[in-house]
PDB file of C-alpha atoms in Angstrom:
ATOM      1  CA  UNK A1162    -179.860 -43.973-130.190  1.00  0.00           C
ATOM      2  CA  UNK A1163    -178.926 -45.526-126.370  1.00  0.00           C
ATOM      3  CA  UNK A1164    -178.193 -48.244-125.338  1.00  0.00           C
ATOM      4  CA  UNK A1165    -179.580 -50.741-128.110  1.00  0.00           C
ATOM      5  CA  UNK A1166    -178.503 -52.547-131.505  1.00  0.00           C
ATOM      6  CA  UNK A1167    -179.659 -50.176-135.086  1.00  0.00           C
ATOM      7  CA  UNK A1168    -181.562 -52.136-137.319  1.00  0.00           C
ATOM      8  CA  UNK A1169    -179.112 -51.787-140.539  1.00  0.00           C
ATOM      9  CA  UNK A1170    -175.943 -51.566-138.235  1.00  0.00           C
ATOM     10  CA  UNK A1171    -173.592 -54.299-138.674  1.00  0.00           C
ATOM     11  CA  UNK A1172    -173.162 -56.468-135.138  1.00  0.00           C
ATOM     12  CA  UNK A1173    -169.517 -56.174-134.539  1.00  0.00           C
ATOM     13  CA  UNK A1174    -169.881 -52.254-135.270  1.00  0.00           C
ATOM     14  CA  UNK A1175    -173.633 -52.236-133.092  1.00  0.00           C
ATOM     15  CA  UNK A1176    -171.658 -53.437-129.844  1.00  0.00           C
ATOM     16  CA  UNK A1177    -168.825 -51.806-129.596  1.00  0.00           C
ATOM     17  CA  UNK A1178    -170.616 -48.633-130.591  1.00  0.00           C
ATOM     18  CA  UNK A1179    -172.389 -49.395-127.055  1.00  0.00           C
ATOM     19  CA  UNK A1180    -169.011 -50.312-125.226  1.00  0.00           C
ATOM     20  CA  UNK A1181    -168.262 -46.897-126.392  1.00  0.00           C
ATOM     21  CA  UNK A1182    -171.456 -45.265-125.281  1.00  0.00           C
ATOM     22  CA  UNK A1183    -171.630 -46.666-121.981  1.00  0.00           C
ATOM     23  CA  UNK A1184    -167.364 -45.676-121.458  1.00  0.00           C
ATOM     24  CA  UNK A1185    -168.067 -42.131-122.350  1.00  0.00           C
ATOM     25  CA  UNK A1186    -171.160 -41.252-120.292  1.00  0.00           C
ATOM     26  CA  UNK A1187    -169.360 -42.837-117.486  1.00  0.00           C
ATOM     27  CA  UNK A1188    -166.315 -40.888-118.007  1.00  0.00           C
ATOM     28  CA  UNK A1189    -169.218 -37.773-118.376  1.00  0.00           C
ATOM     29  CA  UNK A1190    -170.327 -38.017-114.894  1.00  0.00           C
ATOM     30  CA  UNK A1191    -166.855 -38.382-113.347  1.00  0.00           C
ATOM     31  CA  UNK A1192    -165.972 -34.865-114.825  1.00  0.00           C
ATOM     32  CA  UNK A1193    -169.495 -33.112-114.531  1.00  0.00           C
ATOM     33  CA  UNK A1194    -170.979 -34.967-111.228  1.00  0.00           C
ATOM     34  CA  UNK A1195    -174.590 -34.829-110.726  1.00  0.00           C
ATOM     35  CA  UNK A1196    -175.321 -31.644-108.119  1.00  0.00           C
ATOM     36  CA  UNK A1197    -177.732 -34.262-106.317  1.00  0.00           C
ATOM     37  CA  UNK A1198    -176.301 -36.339-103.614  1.00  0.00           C
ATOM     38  CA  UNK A1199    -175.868 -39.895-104.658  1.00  0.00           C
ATOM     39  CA  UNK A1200    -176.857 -39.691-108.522  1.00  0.00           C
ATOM     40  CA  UNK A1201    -172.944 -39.375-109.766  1.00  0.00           C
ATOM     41  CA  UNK A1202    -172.212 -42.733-107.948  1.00  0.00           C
ATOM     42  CA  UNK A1203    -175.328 -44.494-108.767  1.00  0.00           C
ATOM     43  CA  UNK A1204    -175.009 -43.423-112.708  1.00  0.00           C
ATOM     44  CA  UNK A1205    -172.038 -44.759-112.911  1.00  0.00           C
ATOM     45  CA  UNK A1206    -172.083 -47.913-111.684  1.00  0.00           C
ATOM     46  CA  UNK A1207    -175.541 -48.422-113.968  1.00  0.00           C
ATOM     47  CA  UNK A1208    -173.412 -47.407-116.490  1.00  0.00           C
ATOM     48  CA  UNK A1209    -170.636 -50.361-115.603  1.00  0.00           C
ATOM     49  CA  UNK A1210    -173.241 -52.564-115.342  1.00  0.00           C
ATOM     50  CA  UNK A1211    -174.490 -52.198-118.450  1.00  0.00           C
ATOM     51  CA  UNK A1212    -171.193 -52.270-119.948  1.00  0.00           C
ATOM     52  CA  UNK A1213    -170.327 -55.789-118.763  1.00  0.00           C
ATOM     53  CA  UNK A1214    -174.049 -57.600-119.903  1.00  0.00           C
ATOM     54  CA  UNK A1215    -173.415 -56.501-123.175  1.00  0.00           C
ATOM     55  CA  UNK A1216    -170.316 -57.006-123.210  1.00  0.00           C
ATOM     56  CA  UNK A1217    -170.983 -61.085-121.533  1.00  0.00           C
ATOM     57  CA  UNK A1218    -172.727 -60.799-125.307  1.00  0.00           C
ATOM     58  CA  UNK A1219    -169.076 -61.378-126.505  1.00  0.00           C
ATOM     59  CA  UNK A1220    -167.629 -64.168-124.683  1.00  0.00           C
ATOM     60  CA  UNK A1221    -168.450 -66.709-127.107  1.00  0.00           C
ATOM     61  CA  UNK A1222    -166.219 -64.573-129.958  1.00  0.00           C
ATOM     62  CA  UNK A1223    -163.178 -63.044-128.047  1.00  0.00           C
ATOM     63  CA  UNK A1224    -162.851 -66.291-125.414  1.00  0.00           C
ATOM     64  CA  UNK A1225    -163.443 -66.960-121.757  1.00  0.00           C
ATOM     65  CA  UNK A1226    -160.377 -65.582-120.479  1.00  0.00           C
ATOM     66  CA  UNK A1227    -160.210 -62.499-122.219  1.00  0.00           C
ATOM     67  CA  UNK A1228    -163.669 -61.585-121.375  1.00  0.00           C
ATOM     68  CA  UNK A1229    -163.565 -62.443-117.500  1.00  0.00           C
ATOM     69  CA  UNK A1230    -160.299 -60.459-117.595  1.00  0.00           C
ATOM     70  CA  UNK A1231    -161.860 -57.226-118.937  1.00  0.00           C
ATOM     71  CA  UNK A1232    -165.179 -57.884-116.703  1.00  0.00           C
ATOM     72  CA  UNK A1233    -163.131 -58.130-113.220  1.00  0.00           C
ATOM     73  CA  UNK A1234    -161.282 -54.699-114.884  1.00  0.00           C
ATOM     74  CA  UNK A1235    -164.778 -53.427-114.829  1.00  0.00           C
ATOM     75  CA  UNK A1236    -165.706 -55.081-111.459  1.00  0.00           C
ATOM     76  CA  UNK A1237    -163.091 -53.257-109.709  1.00  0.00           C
ATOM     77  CA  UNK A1238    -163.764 -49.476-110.939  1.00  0.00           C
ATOM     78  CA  UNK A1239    -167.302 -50.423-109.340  1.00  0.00           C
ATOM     79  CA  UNK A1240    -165.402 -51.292-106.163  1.00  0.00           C
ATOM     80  CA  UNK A1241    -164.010 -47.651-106.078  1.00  0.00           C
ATOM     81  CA  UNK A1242    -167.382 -46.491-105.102  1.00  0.00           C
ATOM     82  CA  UNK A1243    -169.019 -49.238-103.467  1.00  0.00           C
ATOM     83  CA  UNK A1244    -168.762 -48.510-100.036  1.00  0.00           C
ATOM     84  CA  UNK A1245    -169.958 -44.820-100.613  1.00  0.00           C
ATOM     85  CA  UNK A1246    -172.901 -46.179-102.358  1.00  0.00           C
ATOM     86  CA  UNK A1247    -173.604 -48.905 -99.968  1.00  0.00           C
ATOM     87  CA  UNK A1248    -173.976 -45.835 -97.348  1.00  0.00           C
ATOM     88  CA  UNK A1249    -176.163 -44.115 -99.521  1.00  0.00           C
ATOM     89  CA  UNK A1250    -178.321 -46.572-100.717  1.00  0.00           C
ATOM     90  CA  UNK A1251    -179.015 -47.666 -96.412  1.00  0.00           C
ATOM     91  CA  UNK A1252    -179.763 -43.919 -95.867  1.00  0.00           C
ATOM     92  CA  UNK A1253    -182.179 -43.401 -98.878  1.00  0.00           C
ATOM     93  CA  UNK A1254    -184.165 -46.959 -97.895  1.00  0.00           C
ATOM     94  CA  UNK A1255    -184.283 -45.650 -94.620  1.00  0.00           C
ATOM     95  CA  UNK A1256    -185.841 -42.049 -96.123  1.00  0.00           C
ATOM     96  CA  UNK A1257    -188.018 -43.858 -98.234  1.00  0.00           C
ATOM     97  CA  UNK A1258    -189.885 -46.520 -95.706  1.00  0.00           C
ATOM     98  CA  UNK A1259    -189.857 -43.206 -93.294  1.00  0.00           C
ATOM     99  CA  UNK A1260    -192.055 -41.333 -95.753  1.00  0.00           C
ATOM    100  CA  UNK A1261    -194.222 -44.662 -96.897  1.00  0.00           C
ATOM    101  CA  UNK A1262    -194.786 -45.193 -93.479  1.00  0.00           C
ATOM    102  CA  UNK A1263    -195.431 -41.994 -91.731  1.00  0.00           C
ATOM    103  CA  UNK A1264    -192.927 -43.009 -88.636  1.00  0.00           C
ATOM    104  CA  UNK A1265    -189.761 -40.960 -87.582  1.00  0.00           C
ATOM    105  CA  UNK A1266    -186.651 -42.921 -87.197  1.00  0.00           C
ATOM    106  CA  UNK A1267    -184.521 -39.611 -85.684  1.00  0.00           C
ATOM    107  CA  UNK A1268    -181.823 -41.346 -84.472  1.00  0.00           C
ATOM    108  CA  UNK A1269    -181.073 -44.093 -86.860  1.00  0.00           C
ATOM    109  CA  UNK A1270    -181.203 -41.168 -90.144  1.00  0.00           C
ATOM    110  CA  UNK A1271    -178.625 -39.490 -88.378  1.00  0.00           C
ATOM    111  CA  UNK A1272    -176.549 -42.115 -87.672  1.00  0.00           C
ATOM    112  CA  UNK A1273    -176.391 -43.483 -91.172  1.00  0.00           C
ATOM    113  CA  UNK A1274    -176.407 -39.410 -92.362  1.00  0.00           C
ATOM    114  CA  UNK A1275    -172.946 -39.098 -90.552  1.00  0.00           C
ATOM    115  CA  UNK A1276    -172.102 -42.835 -92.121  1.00  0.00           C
ATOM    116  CA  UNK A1277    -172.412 -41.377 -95.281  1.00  0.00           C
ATOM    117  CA  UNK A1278    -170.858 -38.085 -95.146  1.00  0.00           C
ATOM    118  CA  UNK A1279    -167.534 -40.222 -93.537  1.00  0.00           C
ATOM    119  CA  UNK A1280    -167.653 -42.301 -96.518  1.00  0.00           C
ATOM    120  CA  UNK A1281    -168.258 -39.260 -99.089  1.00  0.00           C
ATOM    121  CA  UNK A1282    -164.823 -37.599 -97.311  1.00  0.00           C
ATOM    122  CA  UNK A1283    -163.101 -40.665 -97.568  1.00  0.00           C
ATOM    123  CA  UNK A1284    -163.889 -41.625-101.320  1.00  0.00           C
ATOM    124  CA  UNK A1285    -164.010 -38.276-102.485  1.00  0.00           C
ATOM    125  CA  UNK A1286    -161.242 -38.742-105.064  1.00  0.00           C
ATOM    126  CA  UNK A1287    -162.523 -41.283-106.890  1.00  0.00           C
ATOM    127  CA  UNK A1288    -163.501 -39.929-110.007  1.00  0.00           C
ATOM    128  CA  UNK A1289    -159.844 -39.128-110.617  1.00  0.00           C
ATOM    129  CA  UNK A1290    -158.924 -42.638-110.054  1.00  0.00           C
ATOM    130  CA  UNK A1291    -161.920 -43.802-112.410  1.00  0.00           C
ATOM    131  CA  UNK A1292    -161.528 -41.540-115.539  1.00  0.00           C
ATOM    132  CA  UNK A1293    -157.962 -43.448-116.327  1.00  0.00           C
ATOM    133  CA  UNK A1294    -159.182 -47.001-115.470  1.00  0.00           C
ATOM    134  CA  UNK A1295    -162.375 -46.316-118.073  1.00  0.00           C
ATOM    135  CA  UNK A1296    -160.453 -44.511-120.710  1.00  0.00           C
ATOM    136  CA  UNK A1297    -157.457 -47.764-120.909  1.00  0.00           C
ATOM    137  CA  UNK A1298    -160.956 -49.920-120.863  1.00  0.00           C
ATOM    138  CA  UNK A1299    -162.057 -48.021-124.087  1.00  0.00           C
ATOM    139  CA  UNK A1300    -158.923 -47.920-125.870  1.00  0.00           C
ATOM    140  CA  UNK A1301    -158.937 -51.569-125.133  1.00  0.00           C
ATOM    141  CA  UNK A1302    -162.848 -52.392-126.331  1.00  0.00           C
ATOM    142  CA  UNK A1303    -162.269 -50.640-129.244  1.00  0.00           C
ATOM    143  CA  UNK A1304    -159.793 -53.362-130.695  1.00  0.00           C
ATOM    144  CA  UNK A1305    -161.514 -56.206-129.816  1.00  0.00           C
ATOM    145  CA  UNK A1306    -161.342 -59.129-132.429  1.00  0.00           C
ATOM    146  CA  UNK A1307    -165.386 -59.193-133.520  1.00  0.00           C
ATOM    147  CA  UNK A1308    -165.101 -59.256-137.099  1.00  0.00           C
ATOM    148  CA  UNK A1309    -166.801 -62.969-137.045  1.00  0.00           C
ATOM    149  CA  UNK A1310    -168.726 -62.893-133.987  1.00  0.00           C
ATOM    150  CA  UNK A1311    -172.646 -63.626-135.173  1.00  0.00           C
ATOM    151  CA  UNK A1312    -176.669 -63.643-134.585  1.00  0.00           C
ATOM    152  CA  UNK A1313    -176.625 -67.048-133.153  1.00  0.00           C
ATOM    153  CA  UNK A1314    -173.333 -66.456-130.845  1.00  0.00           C
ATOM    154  CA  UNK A1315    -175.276 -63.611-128.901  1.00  0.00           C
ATOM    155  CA  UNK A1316    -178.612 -65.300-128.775  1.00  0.00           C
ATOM    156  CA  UNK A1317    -176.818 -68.390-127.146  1.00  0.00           C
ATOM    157  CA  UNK A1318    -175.572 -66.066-124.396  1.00  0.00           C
ATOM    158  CA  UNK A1319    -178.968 -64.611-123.594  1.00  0.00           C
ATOM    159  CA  UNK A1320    -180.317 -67.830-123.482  1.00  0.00           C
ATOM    160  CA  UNK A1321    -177.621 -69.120-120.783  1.00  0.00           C
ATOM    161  CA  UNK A1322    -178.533 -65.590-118.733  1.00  0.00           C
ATOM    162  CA  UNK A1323    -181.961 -66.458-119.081  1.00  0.00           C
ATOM    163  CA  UNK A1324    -181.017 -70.133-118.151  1.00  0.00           C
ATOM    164  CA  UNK A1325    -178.407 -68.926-114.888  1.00  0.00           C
ATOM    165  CA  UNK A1326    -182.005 -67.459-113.871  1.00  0.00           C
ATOM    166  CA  UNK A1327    -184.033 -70.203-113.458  1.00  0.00           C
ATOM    167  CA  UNK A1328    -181.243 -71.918-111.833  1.00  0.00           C
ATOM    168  CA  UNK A1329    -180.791 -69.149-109.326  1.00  0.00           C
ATOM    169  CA  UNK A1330    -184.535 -68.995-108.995  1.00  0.00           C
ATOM    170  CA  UNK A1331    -184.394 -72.683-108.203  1.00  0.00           C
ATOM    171  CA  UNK A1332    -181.886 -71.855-104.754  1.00  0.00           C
ATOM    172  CA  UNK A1333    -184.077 -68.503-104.016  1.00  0.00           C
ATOM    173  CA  UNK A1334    -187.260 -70.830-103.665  1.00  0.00           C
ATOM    174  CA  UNK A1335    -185.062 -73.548-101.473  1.00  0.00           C
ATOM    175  CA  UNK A1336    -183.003 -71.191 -99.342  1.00  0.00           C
ATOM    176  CA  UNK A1337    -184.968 -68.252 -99.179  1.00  0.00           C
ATOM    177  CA  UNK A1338    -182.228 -66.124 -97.525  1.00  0.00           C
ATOM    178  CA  UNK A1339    -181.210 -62.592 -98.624  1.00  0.00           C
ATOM    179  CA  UNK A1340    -177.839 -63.329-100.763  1.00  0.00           C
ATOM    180  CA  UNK A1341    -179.942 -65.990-102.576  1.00  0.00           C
ATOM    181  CA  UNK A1342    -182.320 -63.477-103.830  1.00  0.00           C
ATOM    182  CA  UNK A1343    -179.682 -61.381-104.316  1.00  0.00           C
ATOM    183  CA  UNK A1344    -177.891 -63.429-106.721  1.00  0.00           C
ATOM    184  CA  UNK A1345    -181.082 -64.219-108.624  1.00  0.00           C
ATOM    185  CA  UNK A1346    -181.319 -60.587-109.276  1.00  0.00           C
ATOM    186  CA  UNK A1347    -178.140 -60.133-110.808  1.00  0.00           C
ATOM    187  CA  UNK A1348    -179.032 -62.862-113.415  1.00  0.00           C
ATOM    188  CA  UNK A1349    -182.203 -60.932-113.855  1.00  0.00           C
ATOM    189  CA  UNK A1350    -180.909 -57.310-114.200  1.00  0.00           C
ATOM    190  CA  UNK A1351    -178.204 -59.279-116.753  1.00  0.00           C
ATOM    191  CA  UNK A1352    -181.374 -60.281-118.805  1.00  0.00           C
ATOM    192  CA  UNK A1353    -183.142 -56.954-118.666  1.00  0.00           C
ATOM    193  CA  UNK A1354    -180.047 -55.157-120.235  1.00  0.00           C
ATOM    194  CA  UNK A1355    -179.131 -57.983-122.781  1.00  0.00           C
ATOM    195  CA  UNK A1356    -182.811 -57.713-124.035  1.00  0.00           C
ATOM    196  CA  UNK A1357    -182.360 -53.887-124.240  1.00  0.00           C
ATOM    197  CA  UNK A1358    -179.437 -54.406-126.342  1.00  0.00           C
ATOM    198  CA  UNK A1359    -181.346 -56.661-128.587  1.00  0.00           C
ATOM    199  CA  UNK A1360    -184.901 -55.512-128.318  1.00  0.00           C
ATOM    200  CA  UNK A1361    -185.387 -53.151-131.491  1.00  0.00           C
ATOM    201  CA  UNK A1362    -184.211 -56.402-133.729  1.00  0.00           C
ATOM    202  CA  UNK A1363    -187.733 -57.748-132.724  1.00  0.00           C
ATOM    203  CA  UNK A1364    -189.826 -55.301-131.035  1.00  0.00           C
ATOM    204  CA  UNK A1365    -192.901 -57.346-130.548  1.00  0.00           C
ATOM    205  CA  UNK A1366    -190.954 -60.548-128.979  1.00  0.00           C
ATOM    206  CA  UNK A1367    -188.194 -58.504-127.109  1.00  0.00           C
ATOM    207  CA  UNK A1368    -189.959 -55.665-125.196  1.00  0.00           C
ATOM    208  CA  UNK A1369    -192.504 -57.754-123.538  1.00  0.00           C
ATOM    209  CA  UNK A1370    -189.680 -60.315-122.271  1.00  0.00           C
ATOM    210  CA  UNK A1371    -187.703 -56.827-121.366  1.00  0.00           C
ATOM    211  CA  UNK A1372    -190.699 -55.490-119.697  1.00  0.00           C
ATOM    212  CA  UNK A1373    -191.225 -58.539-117.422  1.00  0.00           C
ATOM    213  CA  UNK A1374    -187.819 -58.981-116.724  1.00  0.00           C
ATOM    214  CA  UNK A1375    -187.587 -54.882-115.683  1.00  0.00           C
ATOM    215  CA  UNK A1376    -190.497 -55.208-113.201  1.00  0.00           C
ATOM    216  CA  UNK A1377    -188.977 -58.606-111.732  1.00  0.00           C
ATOM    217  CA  UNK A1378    -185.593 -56.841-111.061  1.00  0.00           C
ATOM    218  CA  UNK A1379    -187.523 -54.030-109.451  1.00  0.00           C
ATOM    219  CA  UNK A1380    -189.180 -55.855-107.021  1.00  0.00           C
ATOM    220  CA  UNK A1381    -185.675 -57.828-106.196  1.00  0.00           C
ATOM    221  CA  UNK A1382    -184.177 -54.680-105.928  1.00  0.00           C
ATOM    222  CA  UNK A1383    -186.115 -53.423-103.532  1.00  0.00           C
ATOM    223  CA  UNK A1384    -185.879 -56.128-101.554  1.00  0.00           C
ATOM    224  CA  UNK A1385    -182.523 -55.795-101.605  1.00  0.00           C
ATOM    225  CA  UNK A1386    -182.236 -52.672-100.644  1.00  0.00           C
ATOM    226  CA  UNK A1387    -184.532 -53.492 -97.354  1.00  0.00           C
ATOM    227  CA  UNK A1388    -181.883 -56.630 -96.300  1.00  0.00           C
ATOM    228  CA  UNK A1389    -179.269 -54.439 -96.953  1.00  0.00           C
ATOM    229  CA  UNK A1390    -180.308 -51.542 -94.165  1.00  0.00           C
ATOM    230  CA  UNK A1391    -181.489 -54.639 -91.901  1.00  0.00           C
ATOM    231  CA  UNK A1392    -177.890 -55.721 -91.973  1.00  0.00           C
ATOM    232  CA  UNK A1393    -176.382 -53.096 -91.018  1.00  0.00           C
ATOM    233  CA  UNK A1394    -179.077 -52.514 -88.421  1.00  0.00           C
ATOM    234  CA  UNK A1395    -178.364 -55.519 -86.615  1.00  0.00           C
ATOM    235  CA  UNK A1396    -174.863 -54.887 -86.278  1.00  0.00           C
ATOM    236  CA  UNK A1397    -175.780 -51.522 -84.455  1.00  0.00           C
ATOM    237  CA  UNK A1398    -175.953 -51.008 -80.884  1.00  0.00           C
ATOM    238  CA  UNK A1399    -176.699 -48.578 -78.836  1.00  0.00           C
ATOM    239  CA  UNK A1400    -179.289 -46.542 -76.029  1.00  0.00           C
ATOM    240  CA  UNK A1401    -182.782 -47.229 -75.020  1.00  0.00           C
ATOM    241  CA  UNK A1402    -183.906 -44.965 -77.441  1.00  0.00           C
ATOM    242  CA  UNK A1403    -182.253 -46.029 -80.249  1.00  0.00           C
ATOM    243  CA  UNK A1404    -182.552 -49.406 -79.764  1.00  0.00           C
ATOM    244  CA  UNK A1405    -186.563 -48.580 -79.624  1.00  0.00           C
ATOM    245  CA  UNK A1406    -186.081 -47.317 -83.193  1.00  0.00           C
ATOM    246  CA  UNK A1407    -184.270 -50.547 -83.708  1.00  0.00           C
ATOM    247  CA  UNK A1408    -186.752 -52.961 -83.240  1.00  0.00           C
ATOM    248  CA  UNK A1409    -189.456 -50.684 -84.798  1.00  0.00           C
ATOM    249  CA  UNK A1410    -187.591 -50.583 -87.933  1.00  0.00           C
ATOM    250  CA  UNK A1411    -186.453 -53.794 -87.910  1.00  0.00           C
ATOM    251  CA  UNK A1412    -190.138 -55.135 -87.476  1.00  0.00           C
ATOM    252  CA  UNK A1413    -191.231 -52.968 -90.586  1.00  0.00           C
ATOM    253  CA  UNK A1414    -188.233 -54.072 -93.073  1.00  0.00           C
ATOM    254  CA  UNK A1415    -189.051 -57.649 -92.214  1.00  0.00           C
ATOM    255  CA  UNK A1416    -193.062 -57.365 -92.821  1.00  0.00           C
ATOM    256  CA  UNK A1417    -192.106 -55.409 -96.546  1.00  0.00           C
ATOM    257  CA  UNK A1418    -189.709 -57.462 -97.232  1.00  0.00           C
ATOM    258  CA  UNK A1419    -191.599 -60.540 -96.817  1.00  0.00           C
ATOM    259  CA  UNK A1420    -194.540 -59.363 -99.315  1.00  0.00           C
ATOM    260  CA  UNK A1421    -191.814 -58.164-101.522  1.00  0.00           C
ATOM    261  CA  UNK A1422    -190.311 -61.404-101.779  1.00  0.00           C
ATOM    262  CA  UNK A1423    -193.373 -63.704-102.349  1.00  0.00           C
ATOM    263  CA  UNK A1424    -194.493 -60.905-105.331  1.00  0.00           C
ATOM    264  CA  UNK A1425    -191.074 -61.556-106.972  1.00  0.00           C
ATOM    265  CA  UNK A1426    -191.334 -65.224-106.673  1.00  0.00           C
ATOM    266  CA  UNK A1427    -194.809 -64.963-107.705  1.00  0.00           C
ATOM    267  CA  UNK A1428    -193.339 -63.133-111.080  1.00  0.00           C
ATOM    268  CA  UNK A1429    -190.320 -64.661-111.432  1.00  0.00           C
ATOM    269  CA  UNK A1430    -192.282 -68.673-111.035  1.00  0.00           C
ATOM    270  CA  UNK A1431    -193.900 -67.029-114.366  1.00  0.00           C
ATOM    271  CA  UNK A1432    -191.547 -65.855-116.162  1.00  0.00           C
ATOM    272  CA  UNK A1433    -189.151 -68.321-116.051  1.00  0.00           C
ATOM    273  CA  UNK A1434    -192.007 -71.180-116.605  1.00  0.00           C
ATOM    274  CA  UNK A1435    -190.720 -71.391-119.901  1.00  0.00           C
ATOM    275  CA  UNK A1436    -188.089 -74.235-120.892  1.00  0.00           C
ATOM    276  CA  UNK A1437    -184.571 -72.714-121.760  1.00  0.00           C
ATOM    277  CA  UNK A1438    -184.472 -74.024-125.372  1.00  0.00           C
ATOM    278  CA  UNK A1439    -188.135 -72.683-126.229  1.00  0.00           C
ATOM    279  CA  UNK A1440    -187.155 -69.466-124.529  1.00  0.00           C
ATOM    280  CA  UNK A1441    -183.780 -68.994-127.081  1.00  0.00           C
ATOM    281  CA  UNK A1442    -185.660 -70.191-129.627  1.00  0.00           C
ATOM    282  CA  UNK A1443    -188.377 -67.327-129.147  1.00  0.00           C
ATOM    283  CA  UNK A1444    -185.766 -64.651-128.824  1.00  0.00           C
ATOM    284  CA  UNK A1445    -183.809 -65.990-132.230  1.00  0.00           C
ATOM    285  CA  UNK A1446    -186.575 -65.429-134.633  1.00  0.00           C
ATOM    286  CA  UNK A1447    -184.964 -62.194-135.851  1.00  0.00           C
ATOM    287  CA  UNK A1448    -182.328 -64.302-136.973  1.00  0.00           C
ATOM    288  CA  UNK A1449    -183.195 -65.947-140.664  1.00  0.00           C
ATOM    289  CA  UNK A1450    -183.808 -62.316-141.699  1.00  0.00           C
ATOM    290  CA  UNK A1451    -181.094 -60.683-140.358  1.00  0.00           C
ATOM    291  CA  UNK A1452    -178.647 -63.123-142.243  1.00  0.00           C
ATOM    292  CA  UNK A1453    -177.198 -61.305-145.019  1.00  0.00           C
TER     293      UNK A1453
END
């Protein structure tokens, strides 16, 4: 089963069955990388990321110390890759608005082609620097004191990621700048992947809520990706022609991004139109029957 609670499995057991999980098919990749370009790096940062909302599903149990030490542990095996995926990422965004939009951006794919084959030589040892970091991490997980930790616990702390949302959402819909949105997102991807964890405990509650959230982060993500390339645009100079390409490009990020952003404040005004108490109280009506 991935990455989700079993019905009859005891919740101690349930999570760190998914630390596990999440550990080894990072660990997977690192020795068997994807033959596509960019899918290694990419899986295993999802992987991280899933690692650390489920394991924010602890914090209440093990303490707010040990958790935030074991998520910045986490943090900073992402950090091994992130400059290699940040250069894939702006080249792929680039690929993809070239083929939505039917225009050729020559010079600018080959610029950020050679960004990304600098960074792929320079970070190309750093599965071997990984695999040790995410085995200790395991060996670590595995003894974690959750013996008591319970229904209600876990609940609580998707109610406070739900709750982080609407606060975020709040600053995206006064600031309306690019790291706003951003951080809104990471409360919402949070969400999606706590939900995942919890959705087969109530199906008919859970995977709409998941669904929502999924489609929300989508949309964010995107729009990520698009301020992301425009960043690193504007830092670029260059020729005539390239700075041509420049504005074209430039012109085009900032008309998508704009109709991405008002669709995921559109969304995200509903979804988070519920209070924060009616919301955990929604997502806790699994409890009284799982209580043994």
């Amino acid at each position: 089963m991935g990455y989700c609670l079993k019905l009859r499995e005891p919740l101690a057991d349930g999570l760190k069955r998914i630390f596990c999980e999440e550990i080894d098919a990072a660990v997977g990749l690192c020795r068997h990388p994807a033959k596509q370009r960019g899918v290694t790096v990419h899986e295993v940062r999802k992987h991280l990321k899933k690692l650390r909302a489920a394991l924010r599903l602890t914090k209440n149990e093990v303490g707010k110390n040990r958790w935030a030490s074991e998520d910045r542990s986490l943090r900073e095996i992402g950090r091994l890759v992130s400059d290699l995926r940040d250069a894939h990422v702006r080249l792929q965004t680039l690929i993809q608005l070239r083929e939505d939009a039917d225009q050729q951006f020559a010079r600018i794919e080959e610029l950020l082609s050679m960004e990304r084959e600098s960074f792929s030589a320079a970070f190309s040892g750093w599965q071997k620097q990984a695999i040790p970091q995410l085995e200790r991490a395991d060996k670590r997980l595995s003894k974690w004191p959750l013996t008591d930790i319970n229904w209600k616990q876990t609940c609580g702390v998707v109610a406070k990621t739900y709750r982080r949302g609407q606060n975020r959402l709040a600053k995206a819909l006064k600031k309306r700048d690019p790291e706003s949105f951003h951080v809104w997102r990471m409360s919402v991807k949070e969400l999606w992947y706590q939900l995942r964890v919890l959705r087969p405990l109530n199906r008919l509650v859970l995977e709409e809520i998941a669904s929502d959230a999924k489609t929300l982060g989508e949309l964010l993500g995107r729009a990520h990706d698009f301020a992301f390339l425009l960043a690193r645009l504007d830092k670029e100079r260059g020729d005539q022609a390239l700075y041509d390409e420049l504005v074209q490009l430039q012109k085009l990020i900032r008309k998508r991004s704009k109709r991405l952003h008002r669709d995921a404040l559109e969304l995200g005004r509903r979804f988070y139109a519920e209070a924060a108490k009616a919301f955990a109280k929604r997502i806790s009506i699994f409890i009284d029957r799982r209580k043994a």
